[in-house]
Short mmCIF file of C-alpha atoms and ligand atoms in Angstrom, two decimals:
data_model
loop_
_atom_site.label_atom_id
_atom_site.label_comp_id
_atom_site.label_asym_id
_atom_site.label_seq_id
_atom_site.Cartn_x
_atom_site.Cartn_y
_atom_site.Cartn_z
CA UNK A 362 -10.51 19.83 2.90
CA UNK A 363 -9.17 17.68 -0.04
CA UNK A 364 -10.74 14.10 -1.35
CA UNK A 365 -12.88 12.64 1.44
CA UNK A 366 -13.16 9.42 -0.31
CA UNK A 367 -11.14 6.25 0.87
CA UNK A 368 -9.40 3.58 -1.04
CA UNK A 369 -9.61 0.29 0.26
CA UNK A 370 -6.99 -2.92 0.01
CA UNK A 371 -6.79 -6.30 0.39
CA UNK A 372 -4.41 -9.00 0.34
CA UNK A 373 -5.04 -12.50 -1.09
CA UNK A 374 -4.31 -14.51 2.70
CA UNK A 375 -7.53 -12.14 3.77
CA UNK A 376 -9.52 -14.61 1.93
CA UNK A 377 -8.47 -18.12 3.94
CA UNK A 378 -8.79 -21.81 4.39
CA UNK A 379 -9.79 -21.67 7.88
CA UNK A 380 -6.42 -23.69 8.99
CA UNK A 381 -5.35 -23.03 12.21
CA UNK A 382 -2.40 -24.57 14.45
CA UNK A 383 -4.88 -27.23 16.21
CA UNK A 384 -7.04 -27.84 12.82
CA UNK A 385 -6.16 -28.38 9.07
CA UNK A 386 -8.35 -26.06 6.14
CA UNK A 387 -11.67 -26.73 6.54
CA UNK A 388 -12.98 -24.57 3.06
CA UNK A 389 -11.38 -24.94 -0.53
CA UNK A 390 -8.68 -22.50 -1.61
CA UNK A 391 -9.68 -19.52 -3.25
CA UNK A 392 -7.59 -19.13 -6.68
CA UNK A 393 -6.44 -15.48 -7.10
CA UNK A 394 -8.42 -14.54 -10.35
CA UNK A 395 -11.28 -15.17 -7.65
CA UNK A 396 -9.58 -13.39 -5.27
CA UNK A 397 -9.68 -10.19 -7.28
CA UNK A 398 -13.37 -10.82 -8.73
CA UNK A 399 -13.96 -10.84 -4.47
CA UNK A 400 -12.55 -7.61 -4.44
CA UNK A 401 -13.72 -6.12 -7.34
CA UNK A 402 -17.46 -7.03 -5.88
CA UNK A 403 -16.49 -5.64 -2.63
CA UNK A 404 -15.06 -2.18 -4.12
CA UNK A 405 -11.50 -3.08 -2.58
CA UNK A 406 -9.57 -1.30 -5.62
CA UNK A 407 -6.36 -1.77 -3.72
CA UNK A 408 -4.40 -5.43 -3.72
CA UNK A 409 -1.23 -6.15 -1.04
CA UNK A 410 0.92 -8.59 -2.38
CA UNK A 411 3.84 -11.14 -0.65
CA UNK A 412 6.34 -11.12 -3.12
CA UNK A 413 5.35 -15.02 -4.20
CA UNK A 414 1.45 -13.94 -4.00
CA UNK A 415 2.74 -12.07 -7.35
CA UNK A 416 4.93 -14.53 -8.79
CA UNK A 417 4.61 -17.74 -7.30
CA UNK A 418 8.00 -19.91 -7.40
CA UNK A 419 10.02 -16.68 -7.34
CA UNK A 420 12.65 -19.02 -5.78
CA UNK A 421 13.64 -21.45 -8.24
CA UNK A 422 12.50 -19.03 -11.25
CA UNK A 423 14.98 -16.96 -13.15
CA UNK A 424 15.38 -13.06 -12.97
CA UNK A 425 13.89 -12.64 -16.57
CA UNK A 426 10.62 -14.98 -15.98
CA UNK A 427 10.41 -13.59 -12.48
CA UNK A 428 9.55 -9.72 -14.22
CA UNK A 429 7.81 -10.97 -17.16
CA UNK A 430 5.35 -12.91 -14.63
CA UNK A 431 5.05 -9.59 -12.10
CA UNK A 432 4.79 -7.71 -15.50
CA UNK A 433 1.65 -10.42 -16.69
CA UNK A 434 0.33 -9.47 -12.90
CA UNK A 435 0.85 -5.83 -13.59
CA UNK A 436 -1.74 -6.24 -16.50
CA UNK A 437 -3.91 -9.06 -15.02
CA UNK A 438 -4.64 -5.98 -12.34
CA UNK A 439 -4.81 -3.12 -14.97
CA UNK A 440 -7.61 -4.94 -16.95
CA UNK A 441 -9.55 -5.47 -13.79
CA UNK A 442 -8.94 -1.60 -12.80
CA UNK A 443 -7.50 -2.73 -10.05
CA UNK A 444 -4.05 -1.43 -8.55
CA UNK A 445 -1.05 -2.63 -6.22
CA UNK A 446 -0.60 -1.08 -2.94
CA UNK A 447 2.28 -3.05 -1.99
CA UNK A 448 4.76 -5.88 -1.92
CA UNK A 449 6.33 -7.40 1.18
CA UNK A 450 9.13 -10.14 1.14
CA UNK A 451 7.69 -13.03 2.88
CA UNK A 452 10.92 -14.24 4.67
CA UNK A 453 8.60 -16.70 7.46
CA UNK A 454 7.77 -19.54 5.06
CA UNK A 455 10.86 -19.95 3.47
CA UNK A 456 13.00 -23.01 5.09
CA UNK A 457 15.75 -20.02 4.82
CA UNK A 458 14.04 -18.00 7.31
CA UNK A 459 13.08 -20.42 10.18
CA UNK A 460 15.39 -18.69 12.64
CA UNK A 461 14.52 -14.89 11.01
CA UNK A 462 15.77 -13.89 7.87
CA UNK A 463 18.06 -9.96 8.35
CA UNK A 464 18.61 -11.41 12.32
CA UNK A 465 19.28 -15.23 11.11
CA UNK A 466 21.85 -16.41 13.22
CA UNK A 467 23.33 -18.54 10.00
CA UNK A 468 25.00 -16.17 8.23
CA UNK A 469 23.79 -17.59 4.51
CA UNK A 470 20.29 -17.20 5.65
CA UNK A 471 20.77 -13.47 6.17
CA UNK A 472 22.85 -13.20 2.62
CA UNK A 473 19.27 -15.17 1.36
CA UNK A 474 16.74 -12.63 3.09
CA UNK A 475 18.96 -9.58 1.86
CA UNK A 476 18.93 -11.27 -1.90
CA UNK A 477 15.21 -12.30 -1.53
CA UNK A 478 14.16 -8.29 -0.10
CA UNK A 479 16.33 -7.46 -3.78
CA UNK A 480 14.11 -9.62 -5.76
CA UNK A 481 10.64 -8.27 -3.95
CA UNK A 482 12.17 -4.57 -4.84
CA UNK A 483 12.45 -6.26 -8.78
CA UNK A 484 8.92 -7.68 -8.41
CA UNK A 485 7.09 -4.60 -6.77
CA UNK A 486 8.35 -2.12 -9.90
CA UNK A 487 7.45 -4.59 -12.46
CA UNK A 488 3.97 -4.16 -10.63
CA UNK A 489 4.44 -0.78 -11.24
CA UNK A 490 4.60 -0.16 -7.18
CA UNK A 491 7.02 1.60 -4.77
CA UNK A 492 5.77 0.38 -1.74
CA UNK A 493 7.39 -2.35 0.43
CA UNK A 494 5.92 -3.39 3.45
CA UNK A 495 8.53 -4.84 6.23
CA UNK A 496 6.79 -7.29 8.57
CA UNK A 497 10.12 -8.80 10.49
CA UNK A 498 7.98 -11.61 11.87
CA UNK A 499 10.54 -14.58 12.45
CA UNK A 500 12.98 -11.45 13.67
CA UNK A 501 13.65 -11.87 17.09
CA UNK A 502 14.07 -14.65 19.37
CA UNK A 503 12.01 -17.89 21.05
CA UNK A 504 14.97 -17.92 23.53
CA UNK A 505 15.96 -14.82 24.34
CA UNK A 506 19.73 -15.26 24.87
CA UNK A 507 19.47 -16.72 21.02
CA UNK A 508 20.42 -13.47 19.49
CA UNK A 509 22.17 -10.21 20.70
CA UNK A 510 19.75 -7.65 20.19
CA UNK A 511 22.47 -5.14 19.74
CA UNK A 512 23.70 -6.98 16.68
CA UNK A 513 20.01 -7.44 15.95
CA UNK A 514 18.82 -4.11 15.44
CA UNK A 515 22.00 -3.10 13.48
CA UNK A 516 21.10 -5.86 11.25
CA UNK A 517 17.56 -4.47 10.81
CA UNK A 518 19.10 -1.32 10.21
CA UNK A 519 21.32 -3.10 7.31
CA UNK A 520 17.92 -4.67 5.49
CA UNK A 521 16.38 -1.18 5.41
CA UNK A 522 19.55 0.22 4.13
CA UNK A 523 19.95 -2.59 1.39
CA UNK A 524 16.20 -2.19 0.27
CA UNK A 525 16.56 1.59 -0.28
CA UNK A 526 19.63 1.10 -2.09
CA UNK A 527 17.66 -1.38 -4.47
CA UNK A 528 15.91 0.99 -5.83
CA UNK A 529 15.84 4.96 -5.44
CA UNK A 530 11.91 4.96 -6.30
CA UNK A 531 10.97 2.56 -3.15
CA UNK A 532 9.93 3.40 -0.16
CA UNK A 533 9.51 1.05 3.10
CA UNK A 534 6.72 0.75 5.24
CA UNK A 535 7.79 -1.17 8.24
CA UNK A 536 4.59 -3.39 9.78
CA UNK A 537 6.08 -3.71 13.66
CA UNK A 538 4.30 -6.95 15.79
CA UNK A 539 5.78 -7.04 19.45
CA UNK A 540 4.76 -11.41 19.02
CA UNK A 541 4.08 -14.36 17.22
CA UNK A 542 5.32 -16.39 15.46
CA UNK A 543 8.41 -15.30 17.46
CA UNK A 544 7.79 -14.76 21.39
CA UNK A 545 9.61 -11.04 21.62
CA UNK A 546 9.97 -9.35 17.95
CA UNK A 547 12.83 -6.87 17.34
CA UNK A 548 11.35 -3.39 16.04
CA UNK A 549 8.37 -4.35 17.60
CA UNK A 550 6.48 -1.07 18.03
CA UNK A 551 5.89 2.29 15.79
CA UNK A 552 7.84 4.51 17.80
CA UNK A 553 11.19 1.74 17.53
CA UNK A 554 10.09 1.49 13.44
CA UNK A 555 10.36 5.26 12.99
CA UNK A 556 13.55 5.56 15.39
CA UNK A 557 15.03 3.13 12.78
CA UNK A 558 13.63 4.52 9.83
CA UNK A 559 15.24 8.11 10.87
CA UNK A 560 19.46 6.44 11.55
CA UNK A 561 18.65 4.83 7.22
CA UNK A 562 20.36 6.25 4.54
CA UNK A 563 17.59 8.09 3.58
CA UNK A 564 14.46 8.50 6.25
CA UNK A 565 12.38 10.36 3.72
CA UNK A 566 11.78 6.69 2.43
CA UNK A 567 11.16 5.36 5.71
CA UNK A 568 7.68 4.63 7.12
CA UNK A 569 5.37 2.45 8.71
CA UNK A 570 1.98 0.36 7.91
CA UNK A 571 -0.25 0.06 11.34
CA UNK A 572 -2.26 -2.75 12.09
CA UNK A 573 -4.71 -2.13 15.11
CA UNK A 574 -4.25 -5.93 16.64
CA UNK A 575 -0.31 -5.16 16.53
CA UNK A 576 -0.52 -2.19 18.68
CA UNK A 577 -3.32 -4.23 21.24
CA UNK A 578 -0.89 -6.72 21.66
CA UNK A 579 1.76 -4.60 22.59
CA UNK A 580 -0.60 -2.71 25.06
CA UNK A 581 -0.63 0.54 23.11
CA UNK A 582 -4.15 2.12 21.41
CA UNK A 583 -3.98 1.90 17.70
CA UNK A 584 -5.48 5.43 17.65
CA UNK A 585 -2.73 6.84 19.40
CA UNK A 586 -0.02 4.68 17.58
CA UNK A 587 -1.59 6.37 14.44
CA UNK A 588 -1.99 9.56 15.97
CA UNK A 589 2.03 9.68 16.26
CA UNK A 590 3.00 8.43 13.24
CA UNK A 591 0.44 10.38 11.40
CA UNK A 592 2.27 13.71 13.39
CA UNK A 593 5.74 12.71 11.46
CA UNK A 594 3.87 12.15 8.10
CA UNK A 595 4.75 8.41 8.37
CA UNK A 596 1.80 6.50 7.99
CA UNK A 597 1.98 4.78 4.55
CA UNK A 598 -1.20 2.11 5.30
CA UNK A 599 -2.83 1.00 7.93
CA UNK A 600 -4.51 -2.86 8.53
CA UNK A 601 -7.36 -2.21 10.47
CA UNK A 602 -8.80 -5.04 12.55
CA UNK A 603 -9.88 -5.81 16.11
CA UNK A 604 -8.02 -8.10 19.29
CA UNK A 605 -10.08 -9.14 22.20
CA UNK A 606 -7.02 -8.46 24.53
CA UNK A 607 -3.48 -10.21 25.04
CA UNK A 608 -4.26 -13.20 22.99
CA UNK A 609 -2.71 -14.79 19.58
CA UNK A 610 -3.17 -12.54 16.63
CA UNK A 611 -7.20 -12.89 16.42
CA UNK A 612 -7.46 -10.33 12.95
CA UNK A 613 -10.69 -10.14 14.12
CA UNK A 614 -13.70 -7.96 11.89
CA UNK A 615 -12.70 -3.77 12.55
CA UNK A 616 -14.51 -3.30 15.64
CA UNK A 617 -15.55 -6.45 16.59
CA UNK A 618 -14.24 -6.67 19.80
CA UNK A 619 -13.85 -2.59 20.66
CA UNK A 620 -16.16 -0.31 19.00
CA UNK A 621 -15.13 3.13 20.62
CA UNK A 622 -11.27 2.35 19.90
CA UNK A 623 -12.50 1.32 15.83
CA UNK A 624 -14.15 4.65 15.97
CA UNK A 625 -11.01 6.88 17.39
CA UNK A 626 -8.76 5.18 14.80
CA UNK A 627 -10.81 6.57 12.26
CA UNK A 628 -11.52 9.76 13.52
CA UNK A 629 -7.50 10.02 13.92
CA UNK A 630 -7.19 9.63 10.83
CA UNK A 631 -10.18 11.79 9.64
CA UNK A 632 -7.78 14.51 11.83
CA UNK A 633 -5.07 14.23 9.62
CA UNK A 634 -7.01 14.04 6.59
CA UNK A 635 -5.85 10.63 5.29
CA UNK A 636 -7.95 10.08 2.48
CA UNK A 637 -6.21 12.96 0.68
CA UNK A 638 -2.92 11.21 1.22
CA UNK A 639 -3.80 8.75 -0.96
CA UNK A 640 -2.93 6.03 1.13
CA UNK A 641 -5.05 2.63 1.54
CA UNK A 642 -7.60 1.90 4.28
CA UNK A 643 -6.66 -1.85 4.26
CA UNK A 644 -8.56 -4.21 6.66
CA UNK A 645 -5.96 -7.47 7.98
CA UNK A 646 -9.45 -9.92 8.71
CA UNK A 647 -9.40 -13.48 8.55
CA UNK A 648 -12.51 -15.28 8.23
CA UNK A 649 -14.04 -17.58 10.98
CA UNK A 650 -13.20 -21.40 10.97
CA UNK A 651 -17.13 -21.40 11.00
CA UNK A 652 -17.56 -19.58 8.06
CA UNK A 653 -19.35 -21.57 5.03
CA UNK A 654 -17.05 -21.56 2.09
CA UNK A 655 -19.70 -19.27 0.13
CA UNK A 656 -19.78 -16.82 2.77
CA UNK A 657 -16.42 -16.49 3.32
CA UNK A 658 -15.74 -12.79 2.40
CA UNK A 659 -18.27 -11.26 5.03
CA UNK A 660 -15.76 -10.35 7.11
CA UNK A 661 -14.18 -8.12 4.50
CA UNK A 662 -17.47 -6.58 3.82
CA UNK A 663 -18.14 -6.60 7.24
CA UNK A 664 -14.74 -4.74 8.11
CA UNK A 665 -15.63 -1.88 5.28
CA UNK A 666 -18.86 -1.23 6.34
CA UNK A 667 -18.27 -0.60 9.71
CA UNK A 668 -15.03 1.75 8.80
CA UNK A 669 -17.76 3.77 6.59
CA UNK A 670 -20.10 4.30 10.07
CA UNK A 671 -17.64 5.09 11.71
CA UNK A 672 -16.60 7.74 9.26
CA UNK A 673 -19.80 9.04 9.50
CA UNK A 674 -19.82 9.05 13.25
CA UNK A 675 -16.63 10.96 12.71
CA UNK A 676 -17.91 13.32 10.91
CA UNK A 677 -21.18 13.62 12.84
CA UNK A 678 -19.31 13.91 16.43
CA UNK A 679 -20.59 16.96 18.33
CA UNK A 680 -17.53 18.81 18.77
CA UNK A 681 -18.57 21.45 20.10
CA UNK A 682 -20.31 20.51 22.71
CA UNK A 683 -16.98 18.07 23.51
CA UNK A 684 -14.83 21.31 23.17
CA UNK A 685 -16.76 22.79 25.92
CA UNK A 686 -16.63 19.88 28.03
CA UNK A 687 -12.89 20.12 27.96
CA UNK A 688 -12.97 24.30 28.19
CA UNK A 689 -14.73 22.99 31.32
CA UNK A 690 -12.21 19.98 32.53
CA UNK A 691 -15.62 17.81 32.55
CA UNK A 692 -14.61 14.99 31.71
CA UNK A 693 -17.21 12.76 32.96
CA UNK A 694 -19.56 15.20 30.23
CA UNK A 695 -17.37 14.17 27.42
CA UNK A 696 -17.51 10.66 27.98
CA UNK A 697 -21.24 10.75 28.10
CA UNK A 698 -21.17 12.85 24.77
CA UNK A 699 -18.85 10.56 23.06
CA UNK A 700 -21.09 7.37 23.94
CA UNK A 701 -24.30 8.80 23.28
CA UNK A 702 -22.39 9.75 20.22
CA UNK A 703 -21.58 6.32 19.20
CA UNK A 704 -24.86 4.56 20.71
CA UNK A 705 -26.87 7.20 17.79
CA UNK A 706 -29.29 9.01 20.20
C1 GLO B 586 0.58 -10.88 10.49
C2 GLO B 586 0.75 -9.73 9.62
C3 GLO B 586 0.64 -10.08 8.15
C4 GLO B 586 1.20 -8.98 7.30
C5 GLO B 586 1.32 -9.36 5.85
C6 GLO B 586 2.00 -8.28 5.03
O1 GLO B 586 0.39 -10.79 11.66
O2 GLO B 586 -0.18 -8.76 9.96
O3 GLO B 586 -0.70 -10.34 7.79
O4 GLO B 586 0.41 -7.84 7.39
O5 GLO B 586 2.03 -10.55 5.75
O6 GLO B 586 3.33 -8.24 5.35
MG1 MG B 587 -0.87 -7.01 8.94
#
């Protein structure tokens, strides 16, 4: 067995206002330097960055202020002991990227999102990271005869290309979401993110962050999701969280809404002995609109200490006794073991 022990990771938009699209912010924002103290207190030593989460303005600001303000980030972190996990070009704000960004269907915003994934490369190794995460969330189409998704998924193909060709220390971790904001997402599953990843110019580079709600809303199991990109040595990070069902993206507390499938993502990765990869255990929660503003982190803390049970019930599980149940083809056994398992008798 190598190191046991996880690392965990935030981002800064897992600390929220409470907006939502029929309601305005309803707590105060949270500055970053309090953003880190949160995750310093929470033992998060991981922090996921949007390219203008690091250097705010990166538009309008020139190349040399843009790395000496990542580089000032780079140290703000180091002080705190605190590292980077990643950088992802946030293309779905922009006014650039209201139709997509690599799959624009106006040529100059695609020359913009190419230039823009360029400048996140620029920002993540000032950092002092090599990770960049790919969530293609305007990418794909409201009305479906919009775009040609032949066209489309070269064009996806291109933006990986471009990014590895950026830098020969990055690698890609594409974050696939079947919907929202856009109603069908190209790349919008693992197995289409890997299939890309292996026609780049160099596949070796080429994985993929998992986030449990994506998968649930696609109609897949997380577990098994991880399960086969763990197999090809492709899973770079993973956001754990929970979905009651075929809704909007609910980035609900890890296990909130489905214990057992919380628990077989984590024993999945407990299988392939994750921890020893080195990679994060980052939890993609938002806070309830309820939620006072000085409670407003419980769902992060929340998150983590369920993912620590669970590792526990992971490493606790009777398998044995669920081998034999299999030797036997009793099923009906195994079920009982796994949720006596899980209800701790
Ligand atoms: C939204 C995504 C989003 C990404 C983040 C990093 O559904 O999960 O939170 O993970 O922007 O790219
Ligand atoms: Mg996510």
């Amino acid at each position: 067995m190598g190191d046991t022990t996880y690392r965990f990771s935030i981002g800064p938009w897992n600390i929220g206002r409470g907006a939502d699209p029929f309601g305005p912010a309803v707590r105060p924002q949270v500055s970053f330097d309090d953003v880190l103290d949160a995750a310093i207190a929470l033992g998060f030593e991981g922090i996921q960055f949007h390219d203008d989460d690091a250097v705010p303005d990166l538009e309008t600001l020139p190349p040399a202020r843009i790395m000496a303000e990542a580089e000032a980030m780079k140290r703000k972190l180091a002080d705190r002991g605190l590292v980077p996990e990643f950088v992802a070009p946030r293309l779905w704000e922009h006014a650039n990227g209201i139709d997509g960004g690599y799959t624009s269907n106006d040529p100059a915003a695609r020359t913009w999102a190419l230039e823009r994934s360029k400048r996140a490369v620029d920002v993540a190794l000032a950092l002092g990271c090599e990770l960049i995460v790919m969530w293609p969330a305007r990418e794909g189409t409201a009305v479906r005869e919009s775009k040609n998704p032949i066209m489309a998924s070269a064009q996806m193909l291109d933006a990986i290309n471009v990014i590895l060709a950026a830098s020969p220390q990055v690698r890609i971790a594409i974050e696939p979401k079947p919907n929202e904001p856009v109603d069908h997402a190209f790349i919008p599953t693992i197995g289409h993110a890997l299939a890309l990843g292996s026609r780049s110019a160099d596949p070796a580079r080429v994985g993929v962050l998992i986030e449990s709600a994506h998968a649930i809303l696609a109609g897949l199991d997380p577990s098994d999701e991880m399960g086969f990109a763990l197999a090809a040595g492709k899973l770079w990070s993973v956001h754990l969280n929970d979905q009651n069902g075929l809704k909007f993206d609910q980035d609900k507390v890890f296990g909130a809404a489905n214990l057992r499938g919380a628990f077989n993502q984590v024993r999945v990765l407990e299988q392939a002995n994750y921890a020893a990869s080195g990679a994060f255990v980052g939890f993609d929660v938002k806070a309830q609109r309820t939620q006072k503003p000085e409670a407003a982190t419980a769902h992060l803390a929340t998150s983590k200490a369920v993912f620590l049970k669970l590792v526990e019930k992971a490493r606790t599980f009777p398998e044995k006794i669920a081998a034999q149940c299999i030797a036997n083809r009793d099923y009906e056994a195994l079920e009982r073991t796994v949720l006596e398992h899980l209800l701790g008798r």
